[in-house]
Amino acid sequence: MILLWGLPGDGPLRAVHASLLARQEAVFLFDQHAIKTAALDLVVGNTVQGTLRIGDDAIALESITAVYARPYDVRQLPVLQEAGLHSPLWQHGLAIDDALQAWVEVTPAFVINRPSAMASNSSKPYQAALIRTSGLDVPDSLVTTDPDAALAFHDLHGSVIYKSTSGVRSIVSRLDVSRRERLDDICNCPTQFQQYVAGTDFRVHVVGDTVFSSEIVSDADDYRYAGRSGHSIDIRACTLEPELVERCCRLAAALGLPFAGIDLRRTQSGRWYCFEVNPSPGFTFYQEATGQKIAETVASLLAGR
Amino acid sequence: MLIVFSSAHDVAARAIAAAWAPWGAAVCTPADLSSRGWRHYVGSPQAGVAVINGQLLPATAITGVITRFPAVQPEMLAHIAAIERNYVAAEMTAFLIAFISALPCRMLNRPTAGGLCGPAWRPEQWIRAAARAGIPVRSRRRHVRLNAPAVSEADVTVELTVIGDRVFGAAEAPIPADWARSLAQAAGVGLLGLGFTPQATGFALACVHPSPDLDTPEKLDAAREFLLSKSEAQRQ
């Protein structure tokens, strides 16, 4: 039995679910919208046992062979928002989420991906240090509360972007030093600055031993928001050099991620930089543009064949 | 300089810094992160700079670290506008994970991606790690239902504290000190609190504390000696 955990309307979850059903695999969907009817018994000692219930459906945790975890932030679920902060349903939702997170960490089942393996994405400079040790170059980065250090970093590199240090999603923006007074704001909170690297973006999805590469052509600083900012974007499947593919596979393995989305950029001189490893990639954005069979491959990995 | 990273309300942290004052020690709180001067260069941690009590401190001057909180919480940021606290707490935590973990000095509980106090394991992960290490464990149970009361935890009757190679509390109970050492080693930490509960066949591990108090002079000395020993070796 394969457990899917998340929202049925989530693109990647829906795509993997459809692929599993097409393969006639046994699937148990934990739809977070039904969290009110969920119950979980978990016993962890020398073995890991328990039962997950959704409404009238129940499954023994020991019977689960694989998990695809794409849980939505439980605190943002409409049903919990309506119930209100600290309501019994709110507490129940947090308790179910916490217990399932604990089970996902200790289950012998195959998991895409365990929370502990995903955690490096919550500190980008920490993850960048791990990327460097895996043999991929990362842009020079400075996290600072010092405006003078930020300006010196800008002068060193000529052009610098800033973005969140944590996993909180932010729009990558170019530092405009003509607005020097705004830099004083960084004294309140360490802010991440990064060498601007001009070039072409690539997204590499590592799915077990299989790699899907796509090239993104866009004139936006952050192509994820190209449409919103009025910029163009074109995504097409491509093939990367074997050595680079091997490094990406090694990186995903080193981070303990059977499935990862790796953001690369190639400069005009042919140098490659790695920006980030996404441990829960929204791969349908790329799959729909390229026709790559990413969902089918994830389903195959979950099914063990 | 030995640095104790903690919340501003952590009285025990201040006591640790006071006890270590003759060797040079200070407490660093989230409020210090809202000071001009912090720097962390990815790949060049030795070029980093901390700011503690308004004073710039090169990363190379930090000789040992103990961390007493797993993450910066919004409620620790009274000096930040309320609407910004969640975001700033996440950013400060992410910064500290990168900054502290990259320091070349010795640490009792080096941050990991999951948190500032070592591996940030959930109780079930500690129990599984202990079971794999051959330590008797008390099963951890969760029964989650809407409007159902939480399961009460087992009473802990014996507490052991690992500090480096030393184990405190083992002499008072028939619990092998090596159990505690092996779990700390499996977790990659030099500081760990372990709670045991009696069972029919002896004691079993019931819970783990990743940042136990250093509540005796002997524990304070052991922690300081652990932190300073490697620094001296590095200087040679």
Coordinates of C-alpha atoms in Angstrom, one line a residue:
Chain A
M1 CA 0.0 0.0 0.0
I2 CA 1.3 3.5 -0.9
L3 CA 0.3 6.4 1.2
L4 CA -0.2 9.8 -0.3
W5 CA -0.4 12.7 2.1
G6 CA -1.5 16.2 1.1
L7 CA -4.3 17.9 -0.8
P8 CA -5.9 16.2 -3.7
G9 CA -5.9 19.5 -5.7
D10 CA -2.1 19.9 -5.3
G11 CA -0.6 19.5 -8.8
P12 CA 2.3 17.1 -8.0
L13 CA 0.2 15.0 -5.6
R14 CA -2.6 14.7 -8.2
A15 CA -0.2 13.8 -10.9
V16 CA 1.5 11.1 -8.9
H17 CA -1.9 9.8 -7.7
A18 CA -3.1 9.5 -11.3
S19 CA 0.1 7.7 -12.3
L20 CA -0.2 5.2 -9.4
L21 CA -3.9 4.5 -10.3
A22 CA -2.9 4.0 -13.9
R23 CA -0.5 1.4 -12.7
Q24 CA -3.2 -0.2 -10.6
E25 CA -1.2 0.3 -7.4
A26 CA -3.0 0.2 -4.0
V27 CA -3.2 3.7 -2.8
F28 CA -4.4 5.3 0.5
L29 CA -4.9 9.0 0.2
F30 CA -4.8 11.0 3.4
D31 CA -6.7 14.1 2.2
Q32 CA -5.8 16.9 4.7
H33 CA -9.2 18.5 4.0
A34 CA -10.7 15.5 6.0
I35 CA -8.4 16.0 9.0
K36 CA -11.5 16.4 11.2
T37 CA -12.3 12.7 10.8
A38 CA -8.7 11.6 11.1
A39 CA -7.3 9.5 13.9
L40 CA -3.9 8.0 14.5
D41 CA -2.6 5.4 16.9
L42 CA 1.2 5.2 16.9
V43 CA 3.4 3.0 19.0
V44 CA 7.2 3.3 18.5
G45 CA 9.6 1.1 20.4
N46 CA 11.6 -1.9 19.2
T47 CA 9.1 -1.8 16.3
V48 CA 6.9 0.8 14.6
Q49 CA 3.2 0.1 14.6
G50 CA -0.1 1.9 14.4
T51 CA -3.3 2.6 12.6
L52 CA -4.3 5.7 10.5
R53 CA -8.0 6.3 10.1
I54 CA -9.9 8.7 7.8
G55 CA -13.6 8.6 8.4
D56 CA -14.6 4.9 8.0
D57 CA -11.3 3.9 6.2
A58 CA -8.4 2.5 8.2
I59 CA -5.0 1.3 7.4
A60 CA -2.3 -0.4 9.4
L61 CA 0.9 1.6 9.3
E62 CA 2.9 -1.6 9.0
S63 CA 1.2 -2.3 5.7
I64 CA 2.4 0.9 4.1
T65 CA 5.4 0.3 1.8
A66 CA 5.9 3.8 0.5
V67 CA 4.9 7.4 1.2
Y68 CA 4.7 10.4 -1.0
A69 CA 4.4 13.3 1.5
R70 CA 3.3 16.7 0.2
P71 CA 1.5 18.0 3.3
Y72 CA 0.1 21.5 3.2
D73 CA 0.8 23.7 6.2
V74 CA -1.9 22.3 8.5
R75 CA -2.4 25.7 10.1
Q76 CA -3.4 27.2 6.8
L77 CA -6.1 24.6 6.1
P78 CA -9.5 26.3 5.6
V79 CA -11.2 23.9 8.1
L80 CA -8.7 24.8 10.8
Q81 CA -8.8 28.5 9.9
E82 CA -12.6 28.4 10.3
A83 CA -12.4 26.6 13.6
G84 CA -10.0 29.2 15.0
L85 CA -6.7 29.4 16.8
H86 CA -6.4 27.0 19.7
S87 CA -9.9 25.4 19.1
P88 CA -10.2 21.7 19.7
L89 CA -10.1 21.1 15.9
W90 CA -7.0 23.3 15.6
Q91 CA -5.2 21.3 18.3
H92 CA -6.4 18.1 16.7
G93 CA -5.0 19.1 13.3
L94 CA -1.6 20.0 14.8
A95 CA -1.5 16.7 16.7
I96 CA -2.3 14.6 13.7
D97 CA 0.3 16.5 11.6
D98 CA 2.9 16.1 14.3
A99 CA 2.2 12.4 14.8
L100 CA 2.4 11.7 11.1
Q101 CA 5.6 13.7 10.8
A102 CA 7.0 11.5 13.6
W103 CA 5.9 8.3 11.9
V104 CA 7.3 9.4 8.5
E105 CA 10.7 9.8 10.2
V106 CA 10.8 6.3 11.7
T107 CA 8.8 4.1 9.4
P108 CA 10.8 1.5 7.5
A109 CA 8.7 2.3 4.4
F110 CA 10.3 4.2 1.5
V111 CA 9.5 7.9 1.9
I112 CA 9.6 10.8 -0.5
N113 CA 10.9 12.7 1.4
R114 CA 11.6 12.4 5.1
P115 CA 11.3 15.8 6.9
S116 CA 14.8 15.5 8.4
A117 CA 16.2 15.2 4.9
M118 CA 14.1 18.1 3.7
A119 CA 15.2 20.4 6.5
S120 CA 18.4 21.8 4.8
N121 CA 16.1 23.8 2.6
S122 CA 15.0 25.8 5.6
S123 CA 18.4 27.5 5.8
K124 CA 19.7 28.5 2.4
P125 CA 23.3 29.3 3.4
Y126 CA 23.5 26.0 5.4
Q127 CA 22.3 24.1 2.3
A128 CA 24.7 26.1 0.1
A129 CA 27.6 24.9 2.3
L130 CA 26.4 21.3 1.8
I131 CA 26.1 21.8 -2.0
R132 CA 29.7 23.1 -2.1
T133 CA 30.9 19.9 -0.3
S134 CA 29.2 17.8 -2.9
G135 CA 31.4 19.4 -5.7
L136 CA 29.0 21.9 -7.2
D137 CA 29.8 25.6 -7.3
V138 CA 27.5 28.0 -5.5
P139 CA 27.4 31.8 -5.9
D140 CA 29.3 33.8 -3.3
S141 CA 26.9 34.6 -0.5
L142 CA 26.9 37.0 2.4
V143 CA 24.4 37.0 5.2
T144 CA 24.8 40.2 7.3
T145 CA 23.3 43.0 9.4
D146 CA 26.0 45.3 8.3
P147 CA 25.1 47.8 5.4
D148 CA 28.8 48.6 4.8
A149 CA 29.6 44.9 4.4
A150 CA 26.6 44.6 2.0
L151 CA 27.9 47.5 -0.1
A152 CA 31.4 46.1 -0.1
F153 CA 30.0 42.8 -1.3
H154 CA 28.1 44.6 -4.0
D155 CA 31.3 46.5 -5.1
L156 CA 33.2 43.2 -5.2
H157 CA 30.7 41.5 -7.5
G158 CA 29.2 44.4 -9.4
S159 CA 25.7 43.1 -9.2
V160 CA 24.0 41.4 -6.2
I161 CA 20.6 40.0 -5.5
Y162 CA 18.9 39.5 -2.1
K163 CA 16.5 36.8 -1.0
S164 CA 15.3 35.1 2.1
T165 CA 17.7 33.2 4.3
S166 CA 15.1 30.7 5.5
G167 CA 12.7 28.5 3.6
V168 CA 10.1 31.2 3.5
R169 CA 9.5 31.9 -0.2
S170 CA 10.6 35.2 -1.4
I171 CA 11.0 36.9 -4.8
V172 CA 14.6 37.2 -5.7
S173 CA 15.4 40.9 -6.3
R174 CA 18.5 42.9 -7.5
L175 CA 20.1 45.2 -4.9
D176 CA 19.7 48.8 -5.9
V177 CA 22.5 50.7 -4.1
S178 CA 21.1 54.0 -5.2
R179 CA 18.6 53.5 -2.4
R180 CA 21.3 53.3 0.2
E181 CA 19.0 54.4 3.1
R182 CA 17.0 51.2 2.7
L183 CA 20.0 49.1 3.5
D184 CA 19.9 50.3 7.1
D185 CA 16.8 48.0 7.5
I186 CA 19.1 45.0 7.4
C187 CA 20.5 46.0 10.9
N188 CA 17.3 44.5 12.4
C189 CA 17.6 41.1 10.8
P190 CA 20.4 39.2 9.0
T191 CA 19.8 39.4 5.2
Q192 CA 21.2 37.2 2.5
F193 CA 23.0 38.8 -0.4
Q194 CA 24.3 36.7 -3.3
Q195 CA 26.6 37.4 -6.2
Y196 CA 24.4 37.9 -9.3
V197 CA 25.3 35.2 -11.9
A198 CA 24.2 36.0 -15.4
G199 CA 23.2 33.0 -17.5
T200 CA 20.6 30.4 -18.4
D201 CA 18.6 28.6 -15.8
F202 CA 18.2 24.8 -15.6
R203 CA 16.0 22.7 -13.4
V204 CA 17.2 19.1 -12.8
H205 CA 14.7 16.7 -11.3
V206 CA 16.5 13.7 -9.7
V207 CA 14.0 10.8 -9.2
G208 CA 16.0 7.9 -7.8
D209 CA 18.5 7.0 -10.5
T210 CA 16.6 8.9 -13.2
V211 CA 17.3 12.5 -14.1
F212 CA 15.0 15.0 -16.0
S213 CA 16.7 18.2 -17.1
S214 CA 15.0 21.3 -18.4
E215 CA 16.3 24.6 -19.7
I216 CA 14.4 27.8 -18.8
V217 CA 14.8 30.8 -21.0
S218 CA 13.5 33.9 -19.3
D219 CA 14.6 37.6 -18.9
A220 CA 13.2 37.8 -15.4
D221 CA 15.6 37.7 -12.3
D222 CA 13.3 35.1 -10.8
Y223 CA 11.7 33.0 -13.6
R224 CA 9.1 31.6 -11.2
Y225 CA 7.4 34.9 -11.2
A226 CA 8.1 35.8 -14.9
G227 CA 4.4 36.0 -15.8
R228 CA 3.5 38.1 -12.9
S229 CA 6.3 40.6 -13.6
G230 CA 5.5 40.8 -17.4
H231 CA 8.6 38.8 -18.5
S232 CA 8.8 35.9 -20.9
I233 CA 9.5 32.3 -20.1
D234 CA 10.1 29.2 -22.2
I235 CA 10.9 25.8 -20.7
R236 CA 12.2 22.9 -22.8
A237 CA 13.6 19.5 -22.0
C238 CA 17.4 19.1 -22.5
T239 CA 20.3 16.7 -21.9
L240 CA 23.1 17.8 -19.7
E241 CA 26.7 16.5 -19.7
P242 CA 27.0 13.2 -17.8
E243 CA 29.5 14.5 -15.2
L244 CA 27.1 17.3 -14.2
V245 CA 24.2 14.8 -14.0
E246 CA 26.3 12.5 -11.8
R247 CA 27.1 15.4 -9.5
C248 CA 23.4 16.2 -9.2
C249 CA 22.6 12.6 -8.3
R250 CA 25.4 12.6 -5.7
L251 CA 24.1 15.8 -4.2
A252 CA 20.5 14.5 -3.9
A253 CA 21.9 11.2 -2.4
A254 CA 24.1 13.2 0.0
L255 CA 21.1 15.1 1.2
G256 CA 19.0 11.9 1.6
L257 CA 16.5 12.9 -1.0
P258 CA 15.2 10.2 -3.4
F259 CA 13.4 13.0 -5.2
A260 CA 14.8 16.5 -5.6
G261 CA 14.6 19.6 -7.8
I262 CA 18.0 21.1 -8.3
D263 CA 18.3 24.7 -9.6
L264 CA 21.3 25.3 -11.8
R265 CA 22.6 28.2 -13.9
R266 CA 25.1 28.1 -16.7
T267 CA 27.1 31.2 -17.5
Q268 CA 28.2 32.3 -20.9
S269 CA 31.6 30.9 -20.3
G270 CA 30.1 27.5 -19.5
R271 CA 30.6 27.5 -15.7
W272 CA 27.8 25.9 -13.7
Y273 CA 26.4 27.2 -10.4
C274 CA 23.9 25.5 -8.1
F275 CA 21.5 27.8 -6.4
E276 CA 19.2 25.5 -4.4
V277 CA 17.9 22.0 -3.9
N278 CA 14.1 21.8 -3.6
P279 CA 13.2 18.8 -1.5
S280 CA 9.5 18.9 -2.4
P281 CA 9.6 20.0 -6.0
G282 CA 6.5 21.4 -7.7
F283 CA 7.5 19.4 -10.8
T284 CA 4.2 19.7 -12.7
F285 CA 5.3 23.3 -13.7
Y286 CA 8.1 21.7 -15.7
Q287 CA 6.4 18.5 -16.7
E288 CA 3.5 20.3 -18.4
A289 CA 5.9 22.4 -20.4
T290 CA 8.3 19.6 -21.4
G291 CA 6.2 16.5 -21.5
Q292 CA 8.8 14.7 -19.3
K293 CA 7.3 11.7 -17.5
I294 CA 8.3 12.8 -14.0
A295 CA 5.1 11.8 -12.2
E296 CA 5.3 8.3 -13.8
T297 CA 8.8 7.9 -12.6
V298 CA 8.0 9.0 -9.1
A299 CA 5.1 6.5 -9.1
S300 CA 7.5 3.8 -10.3
L301 CA 9.9 4.7 -7.5
L302 CA 7.1 4.5 -4.9
A303 CA 5.9 1.2 -6.3
G304 CA 9.5 -0.2 -6.1
R305 CA 9.8 -1.0 -9.7
Chain B
M1 CA 35.4 33.3 24.0
L2 CA 32.8 30.7 25.0
I3 CA 29.3 31.6 23.7
V4 CA 26.0 30.5 25.1
F5 CA 23.2 31.0 22.6
S6 CA 19.9 31.2 24.4
S7 CA 16.7 33.2 24.8
A8 CA 16.9 36.4 26.9
H9 CA 14.8 34.8 29.6
D10 CA 17.0 31.7 30.1
V11 CA 18.3 32.2 33.6
A12 CA 20.4 29.0 33.4
A13 CA 22.2 30.4 30.4
R14 CA 23.3 33.4 32.3
A15 CA 24.4 31.2 35.2
I16 CA 26.6 29.2 32.7
A17 CA 28.2 32.3 31.3
A18 CA 28.8 33.6 34.9
A19 CA 30.5 30.4 35.9
W20 CA 32.7 30.4 32.8
A21 CA 33.5 34.1 33.1
P22 CA 37.1 33.5 34.1
W23 CA 37.7 31.8 30.8
G24 CA 35.8 34.5 28.8
A25 CA 32.1 33.7 28.2
A26 CA 29.0 35.6 27.0
V27 CA 25.3 34.9 26.3
C28 CA 24.0 35.7 22.8
T29 CA 20.3 36.2 22.5
P30 CA 18.0 36.8 19.5
A31 CA 18.1 40.5 20.3
D32 CA 21.8 40.5 19.5
L33 CA 20.9 39.5 16.0
S34 CA 19.3 42.9 15.5
S35 CA 22.7 44.6 15.9
R36 CA 24.8 46.1 13.0
G37 CA 27.8 44.0 12.2
W38 CA 27.0 40.3 11.9
R39 CA 28.6 38.6 8.8
H40 CA 28.5 35.1 7.5
Y41 CA 30.3 34.3 4.2
V42 CA 29.2 30.9 2.8
G43 CA 32.3 28.8 2.4
S44 CA 34.5 31.2 4.5
P45 CA 33.2 30.9 8.0
Q46 CA 36.5 32.1 9.5
A47 CA 35.7 35.6 8.0
G48 CA 32.5 35.7 9.9
V49 CA 31.7 38.3 12.6
A50 CA 29.3 38.1 15.6
V51 CA 27.9 40.9 17.6
I52 CA 27.3 40.3 21.3
N53 CA 26.3 43.0 23.7
G54 CA 27.1 45.5 21.0
Q55 CA 30.7 44.3 20.6
L56 CA 32.0 42.9 17.4
L57 CA 33.5 39.4 17.8
P58 CA 35.4 37.7 15.0
A59 CA 34.3 34.1 14.4
T60 CA 37.9 33.0 14.9
A61 CA 37.7 34.4 18.5
I62 CA 34.8 32.0 19.4
T63 CA 36.4 29.0 21.1
G64 CA 33.4 27.0 22.1
V65 CA 29.6 27.1 21.8
I66 CA 26.6 25.7 23.6
T67 CA 23.1 26.3 22.3
R68 CA 20.1 26.2 24.5
F69 CA 17.2 26.7 22.2
P70 CA 16.1 24.8 19.1
A71 CA 14.9 27.8 17.2
V72 CA 14.2 31.6 17.5
Q73 CA 10.6 31.9 18.4
P74 CA 8.5 35.0 17.5
E75 CA 7.8 35.6 21.2
M76 CA 11.6 36.1 21.7
L77 CA 11.4 39.2 19.4
A78 CA 9.7 41.8 21.5
H79 CA 11.9 44.4 19.8
I80 CA 10.5 43.5 16.3
A81 CA 7.1 44.8 15.0
A82 CA 4.5 42.1 15.8
I83 CA 3.5 41.7 12.2
E84 CA 7.2 40.9 11.2
R85 CA 8.0 38.5 14.1
N86 CA 7.2 35.2 12.4
Y87 CA 9.2 36.0 9.3
V88 CA 12.2 37.5 11.3
A89 CA 12.2 34.4 13.7
A90 CA 12.5 32.1 10.7
E91 CA 15.2 34.2 9.1
M92 CA 17.2 34.5 12.4
T93 CA 16.9 30.7 12.9
A94 CA 18.1 30.0 9.4
F95 CA 21.0 32.4 9.9
L96 CA 22.1 31.0 13.2
I97 CA 22.0 27.4 11.8
A98 CA 24.4 28.4 9.1
F99 CA 26.6 30.7 11.2
I100 CA 27.0 28.4 14.2
S101 CA 27.3 25.1 12.4
A102 CA 30.1 26.5 10.2
L103 CA 32.2 27.7 13.2
P104 CA 35.5 25.7 13.4
C105 CA 35.4 25.6 17.2
R106 CA 34.2 22.8 19.5
M107 CA 30.5 22.6 20.3
L108 CA 28.4 20.5 22.7
N109 CA 25.4 20.4 20.3
R110 CA 26.3 21.6 16.9
P111 CA 23.2 22.8 15.0
T112 CA 21.8 20.7 12.1
A113 CA 19.4 21.6 9.4
G114 CA 16.5 20.8 11.7
G115 CA 17.4 23.0 14.6
L116 CA 20.0 24.8 16.7
C117 CA 20.4 22.1 19.4
G118 CA 21.8 19.1 17.5
P119 CA 19.7 16.8 15.4
A120 CA 16.2 18.1 16.4
W121 CA 14.8 14.5 16.5
R122 CA 11.3 13.9 17.6
P123 CA 10.7 11.6 20.6
E124 CA 10.0 8.6 18.4
Q125 CA 13.3 9.1 16.6
W126 CA 15.3 9.1 19.9
I127 CA 13.5 5.9 20.9
R128 CA 14.2 4.2 17.6
A129 CA 17.9 5.3 17.7
A130 CA 18.2 4.0 21.2
A131 CA 16.6 0.7 20.3
R132 CA 18.9 0.3 17.4
A133 CA 21.8 1.0 19.8
G134 CA 20.7 -1.9 22.0
I135 CA 19.3 0.3 24.7
P136 CA 16.1 -1.0 26.4
V137 CA 13.3 1.5 25.5
R138 CA 9.8 2.2 26.8
S139 CA 7.5 2.3 23.7
R140 CA 6.3 5.8 22.8
R141 CA 2.6 5.9 22.2
R142 CA 0.3 8.5 20.6
H143 CA -3.4 8.2 20.3
V144 CA -4.7 11.2 18.4
R145 CA -8.4 11.7 18.2
L146 CA -10.6 14.9 18.1
N147 CA -11.5 15.8 21.7
A148 CA -9.5 12.9 23.2
P149 CA -7.1 13.6 26.0
A150 CA -3.4 13.3 25.4
V151 CA -1.6 10.1 26.6
S152 CA 0.4 10.8 29.8
E153 CA 4.1 10.2 29.7
A154 CA 5.9 7.7 31.8
D155 CA 7.4 8.9 35.1
V156 CA 11.1 9.4 34.8
T157 CA 12.9 8.2 37.9
V158 CA 16.6 8.3 36.8
E159 CA 18.2 11.0 34.7
L160 CA 21.6 10.7 33.1
T161 CA 23.5 13.6 31.5
V162 CA 26.1 13.1 28.9
I163 CA 28.8 15.8 28.6
G164 CA 31.6 14.8 26.2
D165 CA 32.8 11.4 27.4
R166 CA 31.5 11.8 30.9
V167 CA 28.1 10.6 32.1
F168 CA 26.5 12.1 35.2
G169 CA 23.9 10.2 37.3
A170 CA 24.9 6.7 36.3
A171 CA 26.5 5.9 39.6
E172 CA 23.2 6.3 41.4
A173 CA 21.3 3.7 39.3
P174 CA 22.0 0.3 37.7
I175 CA 22.1 1.9 34.2
P176 CA 25.3 1.4 32.1
A177 CA 26.9 4.8 31.3
D178 CA 27.7 3.3 27.9
W179 CA 24.1 3.4 27.0
A180 CA 24.0 7.1 27.3
R181 CA 27.4 7.6 25.5
S182 CA 26.3 5.4 22.6
L183 CA 23.0 7.3 22.1
A184 CA 24.9 10.7 22.2
Q185 CA 27.4 9.3 19.7
A186 CA 24.6 8.1 17.4
A187 CA 23.1 11.6 17.5
G188 CA 26.5 13.2 17.0
V189 CA 26.2 15.4 20.1
G190 CA 28.4 16.0 23.2
L191 CA 25.5 17.0 25.4
L192 CA 22.4 14.9 26.1
G193 CA 19.9 14.3 28.9
L194 CA 18.3 10.8 29.1
G195 CA 15.3 9.9 31.2
F196 CA 14.8 6.3 32.4
T197 CA 11.8 4.6 33.9
P198 CA 11.8 1.3 35.8
Q199 CA 10.3 -1.7 34.1
A200 CA 9.9 -5.3 35.2
T201 CA 13.3 -6.3 33.7
G202 CA 15.2 -3.1 34.7
F203 CA 15.3 0.4 33.4
A204 CA 14.2 1.6 30.0
L205 CA 14.7 4.8 28.2
A206 CA 11.6 6.9 28.2
C207 CA 12.6 10.4 27.0
V208 CA 15.5 12.5 25.9
H209 CA 16.4 16.1 26.4
P210 CA 18.7 17.6 23.8
S211 CA 19.8 20.5 26.0
P212 CA 19.8 19.5 29.7
D213 CA 20.7 22.0 32.4
L214 CA 24.3 22.2 33.6
D215 CA 23.0 22.4 37.2
T216 CA 26.0 21.4 39.2
P217 CA 29.6 22.7 39.4
E218 CA 30.9 19.3 38.1
K219 CA 28.7 19.5 35.0
L220 CA 29.7 23.1 34.3
D221 CA 33.4 22.1 34.6
A222 CA 32.9 19.1 32.3
A223 CA 31.2 21.2 29.7
R224 CA 33.8 23.9 29.8
E225 CA 36.7 21.4 29.7
F226 CA 35.0 19.7 26.7
L227 CA 34.7 23.0 24.8
L228 CA 38.2 24.2 25.6
S229 CA 40.1 21.0 25.0
K230 CA 39.7 20.9 21.3
S231 CA 40.5 24.6 21.0
E232 CA 43.8 24.0 22.6
A233 CA 44.5 21.1 20.4
Q234 CA 43.7 23.3 17.4
R235 CA 46.2 25.9 18.5
Q236 CA 49.0 23.3 18.6

